[in-house]
Amino acid sequence: MTAELTDLQSEFLKTHRLGVLATSRRSGAPQVSIIAYNYDGTDVVISTGDQSAKARNANKRPEVSLIVTDGPKAVTVYGSATIVRGKAPEAL
């Protein structure tokens, strides 16, 4: 089941830049990372090195979640990561 973001949730993601990305380690334990992101209204894009834990984890288990907070307000997004190599972040 895919849930669409409300206009309010989408605007929240567009106006913030920091979040916490959760991926799964080989053992199944969570790996969380504070990340900077860009949301274009469709995709959340982050830039990271190939050898980072988040990239290695997402490459093996693409199911991820991102939470973006602002005081008591928060938006959590669940999805599937796609690894894109060789592109400048602004091109994505």
mmCIF file of C-alpha atoms in Angstrom:
data_model
loop_
_atom_site.group_PDB
_atom_site.id
_atom_site.type_symbol
_atom_site.label_atom_id
_atom_site.label_comp_id
_atom_site.label_asym_id
_atom_site.label_seq_id
_atom_site.Cartn_x
_atom_site.Cartn_y
_atom_site.Cartn_z
ATOM 1 C CA MET A 1 0.000 0.000 0.000
ATOM 2 C CA THR A 2 1.336 3.412 -0.941
ATOM 3 C CA ALA A 3 0.076 6.460 0.892
ATOM 4 C CA GLU A 4 0.251 9.844 -0.754
ATOM 5 C CA LEU A 5 1.536 12.784 1.233
ATOM 6 C CA THR A 6 -0.909 15.509 2.077
ATOM 7 C CA ASP A 7 -0.175 19.019 0.812
ATOM 8 C CA LEU A 8 0.787 20.005 4.372
ATOM 9 C CA GLN A 9 3.225 17.076 4.703
ATOM 10 C CA SER A 10 4.747 17.782 1.287
ATOM 11 C CA GLU A 11 5.255 21.453 2.121
ATOM 12 C CA PHE A 12 6.833 20.483 5.453
ATOM 13 C CA LEU A 13 9.377 18.264 3.673
ATOM 14 C CA LYS A 14 10.107 20.959 1.060
ATOM 15 C CA THR A 15 10.829 23.591 3.709
ATOM 16 C CA HIS A 16 13.183 21.478 5.816
ATOM 17 C CA ARG A 17 16.595 20.041 4.960
ATOM 18 C CA LEU A 18 17.660 17.763 7.840
ATOM 19 C CA GLY A 19 16.271 14.412 8.843
ATOM 20 C CA VAL A 20 17.127 11.038 10.296
ATOM 21 C CA LEU A 21 17.415 8.179 7.816
ATOM 22 C CA ALA A 22 16.934 4.619 9.064
ATOM 23 C CA THR A 23 18.316 1.631 7.177
ATOM 24 C CA SER A 24 18.812 -2.006 8.201
ATOM 25 C CA ARG A 25 22.163 -3.558 9.057
ATOM 26 C CA ARG A 26 22.988 -7.102 7.954
ATOM 27 C CA SER A 27 21.861 -8.348 11.383
ATOM 28 C CA GLY A 28 18.518 -6.591 10.972
ATOM 29 C CA ALA A 29 19.381 -3.991 13.608
ATOM 30 C CA PRO A 30 18.547 -0.404 12.656
ATOM 31 C CA GLN A 31 21.229 2.023 11.461
ATOM 32 C CA VAL A 32 20.245 5.672 11.824
ATOM 33 C CA SER A 33 22.038 8.623 10.277
ATOM 34 C CA ILE A 34 21.416 12.353 10.411
ATOM 35 C CA ILE A 35 21.303 13.472 6.792
ATOM 36 C CA ALA A 36 20.734 16.545 4.659
ATOM 37 C CA TYR A 37 18.183 15.957 1.917
ATOM 38 C CA ASN A 38 16.295 17.617 -0.901
ATOM 39 C CA TYR A 39 12.627 16.897 -1.593
ATOM 40 C CA ASP A 40 11.333 17.897 -5.022
ATOM 41 C CA GLY A 41 7.711 16.978 -4.447
ATOM 42 C CA THR A 42 8.226 13.399 -5.630
ATOM 43 C CA ASP A 43 11.575 12.055 -4.432
ATOM 44 C CA VAL A 44 13.795 12.560 -1.409
ATOM 45 C CA VAL A 45 17.410 12.804 -2.595
ATOM 46 C CA ILE A 46 20.514 12.496 -0.443
ATOM 47 C CA SER A 47 24.166 12.386 -1.391
ATOM 48 C CA THR A 48 26.547 9.980 0.320
ATOM 49 C CA GLY A 49 29.658 7.969 -0.373
ATOM 50 C CA ASP A 50 29.479 4.388 -1.654
ATOM 51 C CA GLN A 51 31.202 3.102 1.471
ATOM 52 C CA SER A 52 28.921 4.785 4.009
ATOM 53 C CA ALA A 53 26.859 2.456 6.187
ATOM 54 C CA LYS A 54 23.612 3.937 4.877
ATOM 55 C CA ALA A 55 24.600 3.317 1.231
ATOM 56 C CA ARG A 56 25.808 -0.224 1.875
ATOM 57 C CA ASN A 57 22.684 -1.039 3.887
ATOM 58 C CA ALA A 58 20.278 0.472 1.345
ATOM 59 C CA ASN A 59 22.025 -1.382 -1.453
ATOM 60 C CA LYS A 60 21.352 -4.710 0.323
ATOM 61 C CA ARG A 61 17.956 -3.854 1.838
ATOM 62 C CA PRO A 62 16.335 -0.916 0.037
ATOM 63 C CA GLU A 63 13.505 -0.438 2.546
ATOM 64 C CA VAL A 64 14.238 2.785 4.432
ATOM 65 C CA SER A 65 12.474 5.399 6.506
ATOM 66 C CA LEU A 66 13.105 9.093 7.006
ATOM 67 C CA ILE A 67 11.814 11.257 9.818
ATOM 68 C CA VAL A 68 11.955 15.039 9.645
ATOM 69 C CA THR A 69 11.161 16.926 12.845
ATOM 70 C CA ASP A 70 10.564 20.508 13.862
ATOM 71 C CA GLY A 71 9.805 20.701 17.571
ATOM 72 C CA PRO A 72 6.678 18.624 18.190
ATOM 73 C CA LYS A 73 5.873 18.392 14.454
ATOM 74 C CA ALA A 74 7.219 15.486 12.434
ATOM 75 C CA VAL A 75 6.734 13.757 9.107
ATOM 76 C CA THR A 76 7.854 10.156 8.621
ATOM 77 C CA VAL A 77 8.280 8.745 5.137
ATOM 78 C CA TYR A 78 8.705 5.047 4.343
ATOM 79 C CA GLY A 79 9.990 3.919 0.992
ATOM 80 C CA SER A 80 12.437 2.043 -1.138
ATOM 81 C CA ALA A 81 15.894 3.497 -1.805
ATOM 82 C CA THR A 82 17.407 3.611 -5.270
ATOM 83 C CA ILE A 83 21.186 3.957 -5.466
ATOM 84 C CA VAL A 84 22.307 6.228 -8.310
ATOM 85 C CA ARG A 85 26.033 6.314 -8.962
ATOM 86 C CA GLY A 86 28.069 8.781 -10.971
ATOM 87 C CA LYS A 87 25.628 11.693 -10.968
ATOM 88 C CA ALA A 88 26.169 15.048 -9.334
ATOM 89 C CA PRO A 89 23.543 15.565 -6.598
ATOM 90 C CA GLU A 90 22.103 18.619 -8.344
ATOM 91 C CA ALA A 91 21.490 16.497 -11.461
ATOM 92 C CA LEU A 92 19.216 14.192 -9.510
#
